[in-house]
Coordinates of C-alpha atoms in Angstrom, one line a residue:
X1 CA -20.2 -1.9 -0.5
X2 CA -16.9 -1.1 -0.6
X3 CA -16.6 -3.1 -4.3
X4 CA -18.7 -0.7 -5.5
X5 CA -17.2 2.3 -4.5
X6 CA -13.6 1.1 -5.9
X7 CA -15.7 0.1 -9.0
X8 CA -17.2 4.0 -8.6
X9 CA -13.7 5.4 -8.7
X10 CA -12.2 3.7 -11.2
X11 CA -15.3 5.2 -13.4
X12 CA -15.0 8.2 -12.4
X13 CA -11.1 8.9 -13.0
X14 CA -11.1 7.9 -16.4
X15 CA -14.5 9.9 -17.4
X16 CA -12.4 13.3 -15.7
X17 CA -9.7 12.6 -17.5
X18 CA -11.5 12.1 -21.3
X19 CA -13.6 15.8 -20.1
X20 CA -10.0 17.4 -19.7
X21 CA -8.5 16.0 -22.6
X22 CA -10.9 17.0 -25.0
X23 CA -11.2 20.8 -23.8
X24 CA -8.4 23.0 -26.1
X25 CA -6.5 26.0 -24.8
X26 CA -6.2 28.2 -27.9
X27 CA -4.2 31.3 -27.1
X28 CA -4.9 34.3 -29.4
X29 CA -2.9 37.8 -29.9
X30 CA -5.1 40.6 -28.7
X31 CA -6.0 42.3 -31.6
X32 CA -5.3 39.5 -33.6
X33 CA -7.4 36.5 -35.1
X34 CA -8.8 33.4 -33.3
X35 CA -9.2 30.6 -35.6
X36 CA -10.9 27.2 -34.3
X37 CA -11.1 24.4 -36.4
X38 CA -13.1 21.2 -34.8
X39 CA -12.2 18.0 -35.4
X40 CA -14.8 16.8 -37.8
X41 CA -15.0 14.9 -41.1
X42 CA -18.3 14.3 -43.9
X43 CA -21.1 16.5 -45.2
X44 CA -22.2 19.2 -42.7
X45 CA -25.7 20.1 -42.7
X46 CA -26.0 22.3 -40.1
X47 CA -23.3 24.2 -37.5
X48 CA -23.6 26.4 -34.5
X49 CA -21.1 28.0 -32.8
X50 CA -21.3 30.0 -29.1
X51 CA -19.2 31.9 -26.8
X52 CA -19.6 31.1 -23.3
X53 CA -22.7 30.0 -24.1
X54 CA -24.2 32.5 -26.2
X55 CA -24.6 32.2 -29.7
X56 CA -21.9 33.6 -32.3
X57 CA -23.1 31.5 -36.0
X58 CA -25.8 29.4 -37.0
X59 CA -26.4 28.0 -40.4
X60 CA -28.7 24.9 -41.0
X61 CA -28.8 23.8 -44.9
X62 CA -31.8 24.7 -46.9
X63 CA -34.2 26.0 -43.7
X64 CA -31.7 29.0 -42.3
X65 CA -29.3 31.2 -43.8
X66 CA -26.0 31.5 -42.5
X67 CA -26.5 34.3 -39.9
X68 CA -24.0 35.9 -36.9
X69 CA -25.3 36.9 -33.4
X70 CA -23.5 37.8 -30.1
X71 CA -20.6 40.5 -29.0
X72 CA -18.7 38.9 -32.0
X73 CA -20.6 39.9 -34.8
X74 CA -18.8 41.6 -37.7
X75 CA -15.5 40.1 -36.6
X76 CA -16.7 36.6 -37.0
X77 CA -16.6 34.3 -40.8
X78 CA -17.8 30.5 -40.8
X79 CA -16.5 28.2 -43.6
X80 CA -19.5 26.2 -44.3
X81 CA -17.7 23.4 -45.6
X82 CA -15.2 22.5 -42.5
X83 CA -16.9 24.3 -39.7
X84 CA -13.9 26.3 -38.6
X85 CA -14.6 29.4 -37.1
X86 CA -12.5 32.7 -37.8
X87 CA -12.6 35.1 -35.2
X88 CA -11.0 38.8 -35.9
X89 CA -9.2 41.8 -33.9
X90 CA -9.8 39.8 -30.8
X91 CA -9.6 41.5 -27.4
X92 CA -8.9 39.9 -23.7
X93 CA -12.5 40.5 -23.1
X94 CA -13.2 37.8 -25.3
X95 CA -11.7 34.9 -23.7
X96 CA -13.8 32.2 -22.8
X97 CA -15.2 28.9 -23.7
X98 CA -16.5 27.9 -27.6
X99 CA -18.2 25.0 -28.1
X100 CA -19.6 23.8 -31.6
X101 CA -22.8 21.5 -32.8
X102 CA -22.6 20.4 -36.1
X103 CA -25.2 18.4 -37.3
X104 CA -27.5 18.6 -34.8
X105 CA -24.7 17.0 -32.4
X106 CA -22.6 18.7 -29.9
X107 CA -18.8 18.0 -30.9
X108 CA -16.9 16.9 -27.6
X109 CA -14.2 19.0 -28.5
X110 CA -14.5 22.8 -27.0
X111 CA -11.9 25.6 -26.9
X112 CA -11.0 27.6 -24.1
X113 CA -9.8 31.0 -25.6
X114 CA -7.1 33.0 -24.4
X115 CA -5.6 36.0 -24.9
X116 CA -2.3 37.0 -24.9
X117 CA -0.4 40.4 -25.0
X118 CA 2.8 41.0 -27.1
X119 CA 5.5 41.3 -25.0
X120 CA 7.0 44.5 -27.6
X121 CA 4.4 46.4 -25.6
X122 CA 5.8 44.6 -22.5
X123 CA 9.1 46.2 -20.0
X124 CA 11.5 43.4 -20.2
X125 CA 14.6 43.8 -17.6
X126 CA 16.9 42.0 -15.3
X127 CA 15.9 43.0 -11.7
X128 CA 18.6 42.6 -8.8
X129 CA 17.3 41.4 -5.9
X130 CA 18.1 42.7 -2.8
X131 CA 19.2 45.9 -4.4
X132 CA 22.8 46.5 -2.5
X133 CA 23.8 43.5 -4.0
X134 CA 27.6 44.0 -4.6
X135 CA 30.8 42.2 -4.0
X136 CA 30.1 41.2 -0.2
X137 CA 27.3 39.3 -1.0
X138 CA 27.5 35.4 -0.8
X139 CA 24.5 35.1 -3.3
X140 CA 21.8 37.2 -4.8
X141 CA 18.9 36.5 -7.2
X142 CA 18.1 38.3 -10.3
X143 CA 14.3 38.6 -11.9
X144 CA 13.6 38.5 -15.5
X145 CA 11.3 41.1 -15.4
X146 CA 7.9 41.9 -13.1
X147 CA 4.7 40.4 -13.5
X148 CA 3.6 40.5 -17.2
X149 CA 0.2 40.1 -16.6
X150 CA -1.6 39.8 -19.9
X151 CA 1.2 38.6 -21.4
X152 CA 1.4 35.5 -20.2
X153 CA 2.1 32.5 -20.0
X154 CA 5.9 33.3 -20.5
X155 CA 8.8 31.3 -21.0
X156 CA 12.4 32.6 -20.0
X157 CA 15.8 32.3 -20.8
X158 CA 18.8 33.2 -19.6
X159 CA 22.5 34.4 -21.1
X160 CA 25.4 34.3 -19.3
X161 CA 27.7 37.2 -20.5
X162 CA 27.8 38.2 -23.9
X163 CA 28.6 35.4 -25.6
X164 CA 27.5 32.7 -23.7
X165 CA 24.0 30.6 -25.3
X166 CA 20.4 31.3 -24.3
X167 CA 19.1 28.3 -21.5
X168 CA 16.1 27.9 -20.4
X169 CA 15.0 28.8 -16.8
X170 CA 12.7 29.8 -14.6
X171 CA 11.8 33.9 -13.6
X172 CA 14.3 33.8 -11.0
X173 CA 17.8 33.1 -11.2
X174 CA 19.9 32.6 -8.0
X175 CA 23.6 33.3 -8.7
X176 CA 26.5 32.7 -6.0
X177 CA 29.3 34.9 -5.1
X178 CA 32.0 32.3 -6.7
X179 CA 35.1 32.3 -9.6
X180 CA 32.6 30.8 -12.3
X181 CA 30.0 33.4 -12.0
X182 CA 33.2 36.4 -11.8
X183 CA 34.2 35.2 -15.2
X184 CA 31.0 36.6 -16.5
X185 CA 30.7 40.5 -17.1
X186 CA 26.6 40.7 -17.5
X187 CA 23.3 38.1 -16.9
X188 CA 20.5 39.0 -19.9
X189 CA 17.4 37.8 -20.0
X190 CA 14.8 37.0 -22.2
X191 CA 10.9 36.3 -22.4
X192 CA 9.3 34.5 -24.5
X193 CA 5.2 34.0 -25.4
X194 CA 3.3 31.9 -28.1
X195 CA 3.4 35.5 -30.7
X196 CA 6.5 36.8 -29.2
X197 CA 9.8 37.4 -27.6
X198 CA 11.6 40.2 -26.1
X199 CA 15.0 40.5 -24.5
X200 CA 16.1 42.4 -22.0
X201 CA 19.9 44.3 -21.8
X202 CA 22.7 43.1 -20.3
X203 CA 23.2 43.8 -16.3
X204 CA 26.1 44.3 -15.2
X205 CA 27.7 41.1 -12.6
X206 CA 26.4 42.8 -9.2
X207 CA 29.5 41.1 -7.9
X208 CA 32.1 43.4 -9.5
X209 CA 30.3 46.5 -7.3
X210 CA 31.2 47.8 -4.0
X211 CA 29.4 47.4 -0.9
X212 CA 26.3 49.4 -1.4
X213 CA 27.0 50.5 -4.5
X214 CA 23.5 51.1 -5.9
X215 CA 22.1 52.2 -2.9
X216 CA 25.1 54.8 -2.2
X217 CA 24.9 55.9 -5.8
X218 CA 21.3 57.1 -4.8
X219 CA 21.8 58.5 -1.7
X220 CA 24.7 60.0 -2.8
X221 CA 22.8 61.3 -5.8
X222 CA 19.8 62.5 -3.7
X223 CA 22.0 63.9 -0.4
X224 CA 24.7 66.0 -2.3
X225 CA 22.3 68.6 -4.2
X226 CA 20.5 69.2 -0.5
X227 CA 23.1 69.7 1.3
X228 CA 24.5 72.0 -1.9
X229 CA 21.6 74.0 -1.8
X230 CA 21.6 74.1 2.3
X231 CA 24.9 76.3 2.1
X232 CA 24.2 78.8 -0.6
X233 CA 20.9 79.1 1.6
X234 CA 23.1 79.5 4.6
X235 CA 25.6 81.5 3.1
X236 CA 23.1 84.0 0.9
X237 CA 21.7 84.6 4.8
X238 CA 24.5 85.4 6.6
X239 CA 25.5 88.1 3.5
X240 CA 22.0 89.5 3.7
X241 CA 22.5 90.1 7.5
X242 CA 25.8 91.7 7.3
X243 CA 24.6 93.7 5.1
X244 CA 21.8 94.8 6.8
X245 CA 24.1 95.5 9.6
X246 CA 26.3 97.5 7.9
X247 CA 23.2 100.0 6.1
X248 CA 21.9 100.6 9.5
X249 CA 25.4 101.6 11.0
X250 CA 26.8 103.9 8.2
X251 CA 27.3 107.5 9.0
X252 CA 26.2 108.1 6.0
X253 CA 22.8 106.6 5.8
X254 CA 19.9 108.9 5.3
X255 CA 16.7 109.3 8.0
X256 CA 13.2 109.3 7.3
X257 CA 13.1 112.4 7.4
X258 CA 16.3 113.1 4.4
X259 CA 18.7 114.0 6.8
X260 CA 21.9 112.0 7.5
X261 CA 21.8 109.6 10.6
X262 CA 23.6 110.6 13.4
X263 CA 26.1 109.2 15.7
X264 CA 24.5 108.0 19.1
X265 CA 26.5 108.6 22.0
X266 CA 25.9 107.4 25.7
X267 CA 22.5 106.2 24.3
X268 CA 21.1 109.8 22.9
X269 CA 21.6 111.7 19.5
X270 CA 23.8 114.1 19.4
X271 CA 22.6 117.4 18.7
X272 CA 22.5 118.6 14.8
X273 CA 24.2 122.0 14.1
X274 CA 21.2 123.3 13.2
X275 CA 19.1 122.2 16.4
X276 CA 22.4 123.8 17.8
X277 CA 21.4 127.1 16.1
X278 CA 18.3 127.4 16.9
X279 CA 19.1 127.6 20.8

């Protein structure tokens, strides 16, 4: 029994392994072509292609004519002579498997489609990490950018300085507080796909900063114009109330009634001459 299930093993890890081998990754630009050529040599009497399953050309010599079905219709062309299967201004929904008979025989060979952004329509940047990185810091560790998302897979390099060489690297770079990494001026970046490549500028060396310094630059930035604004409010008040004061107070102010205010004494008006005149 347990000959057998060695025996079963050993089977099965080869018959995995051919499956995975003879699946393709084909990446593709969105909005660009897919083209899928399968591995296949002689006369060809018959082909059909499909996309996860569903059919996208058939053609069988003498009995059908060459015809296109499917969500890929009008973008697709089929060269009757090699099979290979042309695919135009592909999108990301069209990712997926595409498998091919030729012959009446399905061809081992399939093609898992892809689709990849260009990273010119892609932020690329070198992202400190923690932001009040500066000069007291033993370490820090810079990004090449955020996630990319459609744009992957990605491959990244890094420079260091301005004319030091692009090496390859991972998304992350740790860098430590030490006299090799003062003698460079800026970290760049750069990310690469299978269409494209982008690079990012030059950061300054977070070391050569002050404690803070990003983070103080923004409050700084954000704190000044309040408390600017806070004393012209302040100070426009206080002038409105003297002011006020001083237009209720005046001897010369005018009543409601026209007439000039007058003085009040031991907490009554004093008499008007013509009040005065009248007794």
């Amino acid at each position: 029994m347990a000959v057998m299930v060695k025996v079963g093993v050993l089977v099965l890890i080869p018959t995995v392994l051919l499956v995975a081998a003879q699946e393709q990754t084909k990446y593709f630009e969105i909005g660009g072509k897919l083209v899928l050529r399968p591995e296949f040599s002689g006369p060809i009497n018959s082909i059909t292609w499909k996309h996860k399953g569903n059919l996208v050309a058939e053609w069988i010599k003498d009995k059908v004519a060459l015809e296109y079905l499917g969500d890929l219709k009008g973008r697709s062309e089929l060269d009757l002579t090699t099979g290979t299967l042309t695919v135009s201004n592909m999108l990301k929904a069209h990712d997926g498997l595409f498998t091919v008979e030729i012959n009446e025989k399905v061809l081992p060979g399939s093609f898992n489609a892809v689709g990849v952004k260009n990273l010119n329509q892609t932020k690329v940047e070198v992202i400190i990490r923690p932001l009040t990185c500066s000069s007291e810091a033993s370490n820090c560790t810079m990004d090449c950018g955020n996630d990319f998302g459609d744009a992957e897979p990605v491959q990244y390099f890094w420079k260091n300085g301005e004319a030091g060489k692009w090496e390859s690297g991972n998304k992350r770079k740790v860098i430590i507080n030490d006299e090799k990494t003062l003698s460079f001026k800026s970290f760049t970046c750069k990310a690469k796909n299978p269409f494209s490549e982008k690079e990012s500028d030059p950061l300054e060396n977070p070391f050569f900063s002050k404690s803070g310094g990003s983070n103080n630059n923004v409050v700084v930035g954000v704190v000044v114009p309040i408390v600017l604004i806070a004393v012209v409010a302040v100070a426009a008040w206080l002038i409105y109330q003297k002011f006020i004061k001083r237009a209720s107070f005046c001897p010369g102010s005018a009543d409601r009634n026209g007439g000039p205010v007058q003085p009040v004494e031991d907490g009554k008006p004093a008499e008007t001459t013509e009040m005065m005149g009248k007794d």
